[in-house]
Structure formats: structure tokens, C-alpha cells
Amino acid sequence: MKRPKLKKASKRMTCHKRYKIQKKVREHHRKLRKEAKKRGHKKPRKDPGVPNSAPFKEALLREAELRKQRLEELQQQQKLDRQKELEKKRKLETNPDVKPSNVEPMEKELGLCKTENKAKSGKQNSKKLYCQELKKVIEASDVVLEVLDARDPLGCRCHQVEEAIVQSGQKKLVLILNKSDLVPKENLESWLNYLKKELPTVVFRASTKLKDKGKITKRVKAKKNAAPFRSEVCFGKESLWKLLGGFQETCGKPIQVGVIGFPNVGKSSIINSLKQEQMCNVGVSMGLTRSMQVVPLDKQITIIDSPSFIVSPLNSSSALALRSPASIEVLKPMEAASAILSQADARQVVLKYTVPGYRNSLEFFTMLAQRRGMHQKGGIPNVEGAAKLLWSEWTGASLAYYCHPPTSWTPPPYFNESIVVDMKRGFNLEELEKNNAQSIKAIKGPHLANSILFQSSGLTNGVIEEKDIHEELPKWKEEKEDDKDRDQEIAEVDEKSSDMFTAEETGEVLPEESTEGRQSTRPFVLDKMIEEDDAYDFSTDYV
């Protein structure tokens, strides 16, 4: 027999009861407030910070900020290490030592072993590894593609590497003008006419948004008249395919193509564009590719990705800032950004960043920080943050700037007419010229007025030999030594100041300090503070 359905108890109550409950709740809260008032509610005291009257305030604040930055960098590094370990574990779980059959024989030929890669990754000096991997790529390649940033093609060329390729013999060198959509068309044509006198040159624009290998993406029905996304469009792919295919036919055997260049020129992006899927890791940070990677394009052509060139410390400061394979957090952003700013046209920089005219780099970074709303505690403009912002934009793939090619063409000393003819032999240059003209016509570059003129520092020196690489201290150790020196200077100043003040208390007469145009009887510590920081306001002289 079924049980009868029971009705739920109603929550309705009389108004008299409801008002009575509300009154009791109010009385209870009032009682609690009264007791808290008697006890005295203690608020947590706020840190007042360093008072303005304290000596060496700026030095103390700088030291505190440096400690904070070092702690953040350490935490960031630990986070990255944890992520890498997790990725390695996931790869081992998903692919337990199994590789595709077509890649295994190629890796055996090139001498790529997992144990070697693991042993190399454990070493501390990565620059020597870069040199070793780069030599391997050059030795294994029949054709070497040197990728250049179209915004500064001359600054992306390394004469040490080019000379090594020429001396090795029986290897072809081809130049790739990548990021060609970030320079005006007139400038791109002039650079193409300049570079093709020396070597076969391909105009290229790599696509940055590709499907990841192994991931299943949902297909979305596109509209008939819808234009493709800007970053998905790739230009120059067909011309490069035809160039390599034609050379392979003349050789009559399978060829291997090595891709080399400085950091952030788009080596891995070009390989992904040719393969039409994300085979190599790409990103904003410099130096992501740390070892050679073999990618078969088809049965006859195999392409090899390589780590970036090692920049020699003998280069100019602007070349080091734009070409060094280091992250923005490690290097000093103020020095790097100031070097870049000194090479750029000041009038066009003012128009691009919409700031007033500036006299020096510090004034520009201050105005840029105010313009972008980058402030520190107390409303102080974050000058270092503004420098990082400018540096990241100039090394990234979004800012449009350009350089003028040299007025007269002079071949490098390691090139002569016979070598130039030999490098062009086997390529269909007429077809390449037609394809380049079509690519330039299809690329929608920026207007000349919207891009910034940049003064190139010329060819960039690189390091190939491992013996030329010197062991360098880690950045945190260098900063620690700098902090020790600074602490020692402050201690010396404190000793001198204490001697001065003790002399005043005992009534001894201090010798006057003679300077040009100013005679003062202030103690040494106050003059030192004025020289270091003009922020201190001394309204009276101390005798």
C-alpha cells in the first residue's frame, strides 16, 4: 500500500513573531558593538615606511626594490622549472619512447640520441651547447636558410657564420626576409634589390596562428565572403617551396635544409608555416629553441631547426639589446631600451607613443610611464617598467620600424664574384623574382608615416668557436657583488659622517671644503647626499 504524500511544513509566521525576532537580533548586535567599544577595537598598524628626514633614503629604497625583484625572479624561475618537469612527465606518459618511423633513420644519421640530449641539457653553460648544435646543423645541411628580420636585415646577418658556410664548400646559402609585413613596401623592395646582388633572397611572412600537433580542433563553418585572420595568412611559402624543390631536382637526391639566424627572427615560425602545423615551439621570449630539431617536409626535403646565434659582447649596445638570446627580466632594461632609443628617429618615436618631446631617455620613459598609467607606490612613474615595455615591443613582432639599405653595394671580404655565382647556381632565379614580386604586392605593409626610422648598427658579430665563450657569473651573483660594494660605500660614508658630527660635538674646528664657485662648511655626508640625489631639500646650511 502506498504511503500518502506528506505536505512540507509551512515557513509562514505571524507578523508579531517576525517583528519580535528582528528586534532581538538588533538588540544582540547592539550589545556586541557596545562590548567591542569597551574592549577597544585595535586596527593593524600600517607600515609608515622610511621617513623623508632619514639619510640615504633613496639608497635604502633601491636596495629593498632590488631584493624584491630578485625574490620575484627566483620564484618565477622555480615556477618555470616545475612546469618543465611536469611537461617531461606528461610526454613520457603519453609517448613512452616511441617515435615515428620516418624520423628515426634521419636522427640516426645525424647522431641524435636521447641520452646525449639529456646529458647536454644538464650542463650549465648553454652557450657552448648552442655552438655545438649550430655546427651540427651547418654540417648536416645541403642548403642553409639564414633568416633575417626585414626591419633590420643587415643587423641580422652574422659574417662569422656566413664565412664558415662559404669555407665549408658545396653548401648553398639563401636569405629569408621574414616579418616583411612590418616594413613599408618601398623599403622592402630596396632591401630585396640590395640583397639579391649577393645571394638568393626570398620575401616571407610567417603565419603565427596554426593548429598544434596532436590536438583535435573543432571545425567552424566560415562565411563565404569572410576574410582570413591576419596572423593566419602566410606569404612567400610557395616561392620557397618551388626554390627548394627546383634545387632538389637539379641535385637528383634528397636534400636537408638548415634554418639559422639570431633570436626572434622567426626560424621556427617559418618551419611551422611550411609544414602548416605547429611542429616547433614558438613564443615571445628569446632563445626557445635550444637544440636541433628534424622536421620532414616531404620524402625528398628535410628541414632542420637550430638554436640561435650567440651574440659577441663586442657588439654595440643596441645590437646586444635586439639580438641577445636572454629574457627581458634578466638583463638591465634601462640600458637596453636607452640604446634602442638612441638609434631611433626621435620625431617619429614621439608620434608613435604620443608623448611630448624629450631631451634624454630617462625623460622619455617617465612620460611614457605616465601616459600608460604605470605607477609605483606613492604615484612615482615606473620608469623601469616603461623601459621593459619599449624593449619588448622592439624585439617582438608587432612594432613597425625600418632601416635604409647602404647607398653602394660592397661585397664582404669572404665573398667574391666566383662564390656569388656558385651560390646562385642550381636555383631558378627568374621564377623566384616573379614570386617575390607577387608576395610584395599581396603583403599589406604599414605606411611610411606610421613606421619609425631606425639607424642600423651594421653586421652583428657572433661567436662560433666554443673557446671564445668565457664563463660568466650568474646575474644574481653579479647583483650580490654590486650590493656588497654599495654597502661598503655606505658604511664608509657613515664612518666619515660620524667622525664629522663627533668633531662638532667636541668643539673641534673642521677644515672648509674648497670648490669652484662655491664655498661651504657643510659636513661631508650632506654634500655626498646632494651629489647622489637632488631630491633632498636643504633649506639651511650646517656650520
Tab-separated table of N, CA and C in Angstrom, residues 222-348:
chain	number	residue	atom	x	y	z
A	222	ALA	N	33.090	28.661	-41.898
A	222	ALA	CA	33.408	30.062	-42.186
A	222	ALA	C	32.428	30.603	-43.212
A	223	LYS	N	32.215	31.892	-43.146
A	223	LYS	CA	31.349	32.553	-44.115
A	223	LYS	C	32.032	32.597	-45.479
A	224	LYS	N	31.238	32.673	-46.529
A	224	LYS	CA	31.790	32.645	-47.883
A	224	LYS	C	32.677	33.853	-48.153
A	225	ASN	N	32.235	35.024	-47.765
A	225	ASN	CA	32.965	36.263	-48.065
A	225	ASN	C	33.865	36.712	-46.924
A	226	ALA	N	34.025	35.875	-45.908
A	226	ALA	CA	34.827	36.274	-44.733
A	226	ALA	C	36.308	36.237	-45.073
A	227	ALA	N	37.009	37.308	-44.685
A	227	ALA	CA	38.455	37.373	-44.929
A	227	ALA	C	39.185	36.553	-43.871
A	228	PRO	N	40.297	35.898	-44.234
A	228	PRO	CA	41.040	35.105	-43.237
A	228	PRO	C	41.687	35.983	-42.194
A	229	PHE	N	41.924	35.400	-41.031
A	229	PHE	CA	42.562	36.137	-39.933
A	229	PHE	C	43.971	36.551	-40.336
A	230	ARG	N	44.373	37.757	-39.941
A	230	ARG	CA	45.624	38.343	-40.428
A	230	ARG	C	46.837	37.482	-40.099
A	231	SER	N	46.882	36.937	-38.871
A	231	SER	CA	48.051	36.159	-38.473
A	231	SER	C	48.088	34.780	-39.109
A	232	GLU	N	46.939	34.307	-39.693
A	232	GLU	CA	46.914	33.007	-40.345
A	232	GLU	C	47.481	33.070	-41.757
A	233	VAL	N	47.515	34.254	-42.364
A	233	VAL	CA	47.961	34.395	-43.748
A	233	VAL	C	49.473	34.281	-43.806
A	234	CYS	N	49.959	33.445	-44.726
A	234	CYS	CA	51.402	33.253	-44.919
A	234	CYS	C	51.750	33.646	-46.348
A	235	PHE	N	52.786	34.448	-46.522
A	235	PHE	CA	53.249	34.870	-47.839
A	235	PHE	C	54.676	34.367	-48.055
A	236	GLY	N	54.967	33.969	-49.280
A	236	GLY	CA	56.309	33.503	-49.619
A	236	GLY	C	56.508	32.012	-49.462
A	237	LYS	N	55.467	31.293	-49.002
A	237	LYS	CA	55.607	29.845	-48.786
A	237	LYS	C	55.784	29.109	-50.118
A	238	GLU	N	54.972	29.472	-51.108
A	238	GLU	CA	55.042	28.800	-52.407
A	238	GLU	C	56.373	29.061	-53.099
A	239	SER	N	56.858	30.307	-53.017
A	239	SER	CA	58.134	30.627	-53.670
A	239	SER	C	59.294	29.860	-53.030
A	240	LEU	N	59.261	29.692	-51.704
A	240	LEU	CA	60.315	28.938	-51.018
A	240	LEU	C	60.216	27.449	-51.340
A	241	TRP	N	59.001	26.919	-51.420
A	241	TRP	CA	58.793	25.521	-51.798
A	241	TRP	C	59.347	25.264	-53.196
A	242	LYS	N	59.012	26.146	-54.131
A	242	LYS	CA	59.470	25.970	-55.520
A	242	LYS	C	60.989	26.086	-55.617
A	243	LEU	N	61.568	27.013	-54.843
A	243	LEU	CA	63.018	27.201	-54.867
A	243	LEU	C	63.737	25.943	-54.378
A	244	LEU	N	63.262	25.390	-53.252
A	244	LEU	CA	63.888	24.179	-52.692
A	244	LEU	C	63.606	22.956	-53.554
A	245	GLY	N	62.374	22.879	-54.114
A	245	GLY	CA	62.018	21.747	-54.975
A	245	GLY	C	62.843	21.736	-56.260
A	246	GLY	N	63.042	22.922	-56.843
A	246	GLY	CA	63.859	23.017	-58.054
A	246	GLY	C	65.308	22.626	-57.813
A	247	PHE	N	65.851	23.042	-56.661
A	247	PHE	CA	67.235	22.688	-56.327
A	247	PHE	C	67.360	21.190	-56.077
A	248	GLN	N	66.344	20.586	-55.470
A	248	GLN	CA	66.378	19.144	-55.203
A	248	GLN	C	66.352	18.351	-56.512
A	249	GLU	N	65.592	18.838	-57.497
A	249	GLU	CA	65.538	18.164	-58.797
A	249	GLU	C	66.881	18.235	-59.520
A	250	THR	N	67.552	19.389	-59.424
A	250	THR	CA	68.871	19.512	-60.059
A	250	THR	C	69.902	18.623	-59.374
A	251	CYS	N	69.777	18.464	-58.052
A	251	CYS	CA	70.706	17.580	-57.318
A	251	CYS	C	70.425	16.105	-57.607
A	252	GLY	N	69.145	15.753	-57.756
A	252	GLY	CA	68.776	14.367	-58.025
A	252	GLY	C	68.856	13.469	-56.810
A	253	LYS	N	68.808	14.029	-55.635
A	253	LYS	CA	68.850	13.242	-54.393
A	253	LYS	C	68.105	14.013	-53.306
A	254	PRO	N	67.699	13.343	-52.223
A	254	PRO	CA	67.048	14.064	-51.106
A	254	PRO	C	68.013	15.072	-50.472
A	255	ILE	N	67.472	16.215	-50.120
A	255	ILE	CA	68.307	17.282	-49.533
A	255	ILE	C	67.844	17.589	-48.118
A	256	GLN	N	68.770	18.140	-47.352
A	256	GLN	CA	68.480	18.596	-45.990
A	256	GLN	C	68.722	20.092	-45.919
A	257	VAL	N	67.758	20.802	-45.347
A	257	VAL	CA	67.776	22.271	-45.309
A	257	VAL	C	67.876	22.719	-43.859
A	258	GLY	N	68.910	23.479	-43.521
A	258	GLY	CA	69.079	24.015	-42.175
A	258	GLY	C	68.582	25.442	-42.076
A	259	VAL	N	67.935	25.766	-40.982
A	259	VAL	CA	67.413	27.126	-40.754
A	259	VAL	C	68.197	27.736	-39.596
A	260	ILE	N	68.878	28.856	-39.856
A	260	ILE	CA	69.719	29.507	-38.846
A	260	ILE	C	69.352	30.978	-38.752
A	261	GLY	N	69.808	31.627	-37.683
A	261	GLY	CA	69.557	33.055	-37.517
A	261	GLY	C	69.658	33.472	-36.063
A	262	PHE	N	69.532	34.763	-35.842
A	262	PHE	CA	69.558	35.328	-34.492
A	262	PHE	C	68.219	35.076	-33.791
A	263	PRO	N	68.131	35.317	-32.484
A	263	PRO	CA	66.857	35.089	-31.775
A	263	PRO	C	65.747	36.002	-32.272
A	264	ASN	N	64.531	35.490	-32.219
A	264	ASN	CA	63.308	36.253	-32.532
A	264	ASN	C	63.230	36.756	-33.969
A	265	VAL	N	63.882	36.065	-34.905
A	265	VAL	CA	63.721	36.425	-36.320
A	265	VAL	C	62.648	35.573	-36.985
A	266	GLY	N	62.226	34.485	-36.319
A	266	GLY	CA	61.124	33.663	-36.834
A	266	GLY	C	61.572	32.392	-37.523
A	267	LYS	N	62.622	31.733	-37.023
A	267	LYS	CA	63.105	30.481	-37.643
A	267	LYS	C	62.057	29.369	-37.498
A	268	SER	N	61.608	29.156	-36.273
A	268	SER	CA	60.630	28.091	-36.020
A	268	SER	C	59.285	28.398	-36.672
A	269	SER	N	58.928	29.676	-36.755
A	269	SER	CA	57.655	30.056	-37.388
A	269	SER	C	57.661	29.737	-38.880
A	270	ILE	N	58.813	29.886	-39.526
A	270	ILE	CA	58.921	29.564	-40.958
A	270	ILE	C	58.735	28.065	-41.170
A	271	ILE	N	59.338	27.252	-40.307
A	271	ILE	CA	59.179	25.788	-40.422
A	271	ILE	C	57.724	25.395	-40.198
A	272	ASN	N	57.082	25.984	-39.202
A	272	ASN	CA	55.664	25.701	-38.942
A	272	ASN	C	54.787	26.123	-40.114
A	273	SER	N	55.134	27.249	-40.757
A	273	SER	CA	54.347	27.725	-41.903
A	273	SER	C	54.495	26.784	-43.095
A	274	LEU	N	55.702	26.270	-43.312
A	274	LEU	CA	55.905	25.322	-44.414
A	274	LEU	C	55.193	24.005	-44.162
A	275	LYS	N	55.174	23.574	-42.910
A	275	LYS	CA	54.530	22.307	-42.534
A	275	LYS	C	53.030	22.471	-42.295
A	276	GLN	N	52.570	23.705	-42.091
A	276	GLN	CA	51.165	24.054	-41.839
A	276	GLN	C	50.637	23.458	-40.529
A	277	GLU	N	51.512	23.239	-39.588
A	277	GLU	CA	51.125	22.876	-38.231
A	277	GLU	C	52.279	23.200	-37.289
A	278	GLN	N	51.970	23.298	-36.013
A	278	GLN	CA	52.966	23.739	-35.035
A	278	GLN	C	53.862	22.573	-34.642
A	279	MET	N	54.961	22.422	-35.398
A	279	MET	CA	55.938	21.364	-35.125
A	279	MET	C	57.007	21.833	-34.148
A	280	CYS	N	57.383	23.129	-34.217
A	280	CYS	CA	58.444	23.683	-33.364
A	280	CYS	C	57.834	24.687	-32.395
A	281	ASN	N	58.434	24.794	-31.227
A	281	ASN	CA	57.957	25.730	-30.209
A	281	ASN	C	58.260	27.162	-30.641
A	282	VAL	N	57.262	28.022	-30.530
A	282	VAL	CA	57.433	29.446	-30.823
A	282	VAL	C	56.885	30.251	-29.659
A	283	GLY	N	57.440	31.449	-29.461
A	283	GLY	CA	56.983	32.304	-28.371
A	283	GLY	C	57.645	33.656	-28.410
A	284	VAL	N	57.210	34.523	-27.480
A	284	VAL	CA	57.739	35.888	-27.425
A	284	VAL	C	59.148	35.900	-26.856
A	285	SER	N	59.411	35.064	-25.841
A	285	SER	CA	60.719	35.071	-25.186
A	285	SER	C	61.800	34.563	-26.139
A	286	MET	N	63.032	35.099	-25.951
A	286	MET	CA	64.133	34.767	-26.848
A	286	MET	C	64.753	33.421	-26.488
A	287	GLY	N	65.289	32.756	-27.517
A	287	GLY	CA	66.067	31.540	-27.292
A	287	GLY	C	65.254	30.347	-26.840
A	288	LEU	N	64.044	30.137	-27.411
A	288	LEU	CA	63.224	28.982	-27.029
A	288	LEU	C	63.803	27.684	-27.603
A	289	THR	N	64.318	27.730	-28.840
A	289	THR	CA	64.914	26.551	-29.459
A	289	THR	C	66.329	26.371	-28.926
A	290	ARG	N	66.579	25.248	-28.242
A	290	ARG	CA	67.879	25.026	-27.615
A	290	ARG	C	68.650	23.862	-28.222
A	291	SER	N	68.034	23.107	-29.112
A	291	SER	CA	68.724	22.003	-29.770
A	291	SER	C	68.139	21.824	-31.165
A	292	MET	N	68.903	21.160	-32.037
A	292	MET	CA	68.439	20.944	-33.404
A	292	MET	C	67.245	19.999	-33.428
A	293	GLN	N	66.329	20.285	-34.353
A	293	GLN	CA	65.097	19.500	-34.456
A	293	GLN	C	64.855	19.178	-35.929
A	294	VAL	N	64.673	17.898	-36.234
A	294	VAL	CA	64.484	17.434	-37.611
A	294	VAL	C	62.991	17.367	-37.913
A	295	VAL	N	62.570	18.029	-39.015
A	295	VAL	CA	61.165	18.035	-39.437
A	295	VAL	C	61.115	17.643	-40.908
A	296	PRO	N	60.577	16.474	-41.260
A	296	PRO	CA	60.479	16.088	-42.676
A	296	PRO	C	59.329	16.832	-43.354
A	297	LEU	N	59.646	17.612	-44.417
A	297	LEU	CA	58.605	18.314	-45.176
A	297	LEU	C	57.913	17.360	-46.138
A	298	ASP	N	58.708	16.577	-46.885
A	298	ASP	CA	58.186	15.515	-47.740
A	298	ASP	C	59.255	14.433	-47.851
A	299	LYS	N	59.095	13.532	-48.833
A	299	LYS	CA	60.036	12.418	-48.956
A	299	LYS	C	61.427	12.878	-49.392
A	300	GLN	N	61.487	14.032	-50.077
A	300	GLN	CA	62.753	14.474	-50.658
A	300	GLN	C	63.418	15.613	-49.882
A	301	ILE	N	62.647	16.362	-49.105
A	301	ILE	CA	63.185	17.546	-48.409
A	301	ILE	C	62.971	17.385	-46.909
A	302	THR	N	64.048	17.537	-46.156
A	302	THR	CA	64.000	17.523	-44.690
A	302	THR	C	64.550	18.843	-44.185
A	303	ILE	N	63.847	19.466	-43.271
A	303	ILE	CA	64.268	20.771	-42.730
A	303	ILE	C	64.719	20.591	-41.284
A	304	ILE	N	65.761	21.317	-40.891
A	304	ILE	CA	66.344	21.187	-39.547
A	304	ILE	C	66.304	22.549	-38.858
A	305	ASP	N	65.644	22.595	-37.703
A	305	ASP	CA	65.624	23.818	-36.891
A	305	ASP	C	66.868	23.851	-36.004
A	306	SER	N	67.375	25.044	-35.745
A	306	SER	CA	68.623	25.181	-34.980
A	306	SER	C	68.458	26.239	-33.897
A	307	PRO	N	69.289	26.194	-32.845
A	307	PRO	CA	69.286	27.287	-31.862
A	307	PRO	C	69.867	28.556	-32.458
A	308	SER	N	69.637	29.666	-31.808
A	308	SER	CA	70.049	30.966	-32.347
A	308	SER	C	71.553	31.180	-32.213
A	309	PHE	N	72.043	32.180	-32.962
A	309	PHE	CA	73.454	32.559	-32.874
A	309	PHE	C	73.762	33.125	-31.494
A	310	ILE	N	75.004	32.948	-31.064
A	310	ILE	CA	75.477	33.572	-29.828
A	310	ILE	C	76.071	34.937	-30.188
A	311	VAL	N	75.559	35.987	-29.586
A	311	VAL	CA	76.000	37.345	-29.885
A	311	VAL	C	77.286	37.639	-29.125
A	312	SER	N	78.254	38.190	-29.826
A	312	SER	CA	79.524	38.546	-29.196
A	312	SER	C	79.346	39.795	-28.333
A	313	PRO	N	79.989	39.861	-27.150
A	313	PRO	CA	79.870	41.062	-26.303
A	313	PRO	C	80.564	42.286	-26.878
A	314	LEU	N	81.307	42.128	-27.997
A	314	LEU	CA	81.995	43.255	-28.622
A	314	LEU	C	81.075	44.113	-29.484
A	315	ASN	N	79.832	43.703	-29.667
A	315	ASN	CA	78.881	44.463	-30.484
A	315	ASN	C	78.446	45.743	-29.780
A	316	SER	N	77.776	46.604	-30.537
A	316	SER	CA	77.236	47.837	-29.964
A	316	SER	C	76.106	47.513	-28.996
A	317	SER	N	75.779	48.471	-28.137
A	317	SER	CA	74.748	48.241	-27.105
A	317	SER	C	73.373	47.994	-27.720
A	318	SER	N	73.056	48.674	-28.848
A	318	SER	CA	71.755	48.468	-29.499
A	318	SER	C	71.674	47.071	-30.110
A	319	ALA	N	72.782	46.584	-30.700
A	319	ALA	CA	72.796	45.227	-31.270
A	319	ALA	C	72.644	44.175	-30.184
A	320	LEU	N	73.290	44.402	-29.036
A	320	LEU	CA	73.160	43.467	-27.918
A	320	LEU	C	71.728	43.435	-27.387
A	321	ALA	N	71.089	44.589	-27.346
A	321	ALA	CA	69.714	44.667	-26.830
A	321	ALA	C	68.727	43.960	-27.748
A	322	LEU	N	68.938	44.068	-29.076
A	322	LEU	CA	67.985	43.499	-30.028
A	322	LEU	C	68.263	42.038	-30.360
A	323	ARG	N	69.498	41.581	-30.208
A	323	ARG	CA	69.864	40.247	-30.690
A	323	ARG	C	70.267	39.271	-29.594
A	324	SER	N	70.370	39.686	-28.335
A	324	SER	CA	70.835	38.774	-27.286
A	324	SER	C	69.752	37.777	-26.929
A	325	PRO	N	70.085	36.477	-26.866
A	325	PRO	CA	69.070	35.469	-26.506
A	325	PRO	C	68.874	35.389	-25.008
A	326	ALA	N	68.310	36.418	-24.415
A	326	ALA	CA	68.036	36.439	-22.978
A	326	ALA	C	66.679	37.076	-22.757
A	327	SER	N	66.048	36.716	-21.660
A	327	SER	CA	64.724	37.263	-21.368
A	327	SER	C	64.838	38.684	-20.850
A	328	ILE	N	63.746	39.403	-20.929
A	328	ILE	CA	63.725	40.817	-20.553
A	328	ILE	C	63.946	40.997	-19.055
A	329	GLU	N	63.545	39.991	-18.245
A	329	GLU	CA	63.683	40.121	-16.799
A	329	GLU	C	65.136	40.012	-16.329
A	330	VAL	N	66.016	39.365	-17.144
A	330	VAL	CA	67.384	39.105	-16.700
A	330	VAL	C	68.280	40.307	-16.945
A	331	LEU	N	68.240	40.874	-18.149
A	331	LEU	CA	69.107	41.996	-18.482
A	331	LEU	C	68.583	43.292	-17.876
A	332	LYS	N	69.435	44.330	-17.915
A	332	LYS	CA	69.029	45.631	-17.384
A	332	LYS	C	68.198	46.364	-18.434
A	333	PRO	N	66.913	46.569	-18.163
A	333	PRO	CA	66.045	47.139	-19.203
A	333	PRO	C	66.357	48.585	-19.537
A	334	MET	N	66.811	49.372	-18.554
A	334	MET	CA	67.073	50.793	-18.799
A	334	MET	C	68.189	50.978	-19.822
A	335	GLU	N	69.269	50.209	-19.671
A	335	GLU	CA	70.404	50.325	-20.594
A	335	GLU	C	70.014	49.878	-21.999
A	336	ALA	N	69.323	48.736	-22.087
A	336	ALA	CA	68.941	48.190	-23.388
A	336	ALA	C	67.962	49.111	-24.116
A	337	ALA	N	66.934	49.581	-23.409
A	337	ALA	CA	65.930	50.443	-24.026
A	337	ALA	C	66.530	51.798	-24.423
A	338	SER	N	67.454	52.331	-23.615
A	338	SER	CA	68.110	53.605	-23.961
A	338	SER	C	68.960	53.462	-25.212
A	339	ALA	N	69.636	52.311	-25.363
A	339	ALA	CA	70.448	52.068	-26.566
A	339	ALA	C	69.582	51.997	-27.810
A	340	ILE	N	68.415	51.345	-27.695
A	340	ILE	CA	67.489	51.259	-28.835
A	340	ILE	C	66.947	52.641	-29.173
A	341	LEU	N	66.594	53.393	-28.140
A	341	LEU	CA	66.000	54.719	-28.343
A	341	LEU	C	66.981	55.689	-29.002
A	342	SER	N	68.267	55.545	-28.696
A	342	SER	CA	69.268	56.445	-29.276
A	342	SER	C	69.426	56.245	-30.781
A	343	GLN	N	69.084	55.035	-31.293
A	343	GLN	CA	69.222	54.740	-32.721
A	343	GLN	C	67.957	55.086	-33.517
A	344	ALA	N	66.852	55.401	-32.820
A	344	ALA	CA	65.574	55.655	-33.496
A	344	ALA	C	65.379	57.151	-33.734
A	345	ASP	N	64.552	57.464	-34.725
A	345	ASP	CA	64.221	58.851	-35.040
A	345	ASP	C	63.301	59.410	-33.944
A	346	ALA	N	63.761	60.472	-33.260
A	346	ALA	CA	63.046	60.994	-32.081
A	346	ALA	C	61.667	61.542	-32.459
A	347	ARG	N	61.563	62.193	-33.612
A	347	ARG	CA	60.275	62.786	-34.012
A	347	ARG	C	59.220	61.712	-34.257
A	348	GLN	N	59.615	60.620	-34.922
A	348	GLN	CA	58.665	59.532	-35.193
A	348	GLN	C	58.328	58.745	-33.927
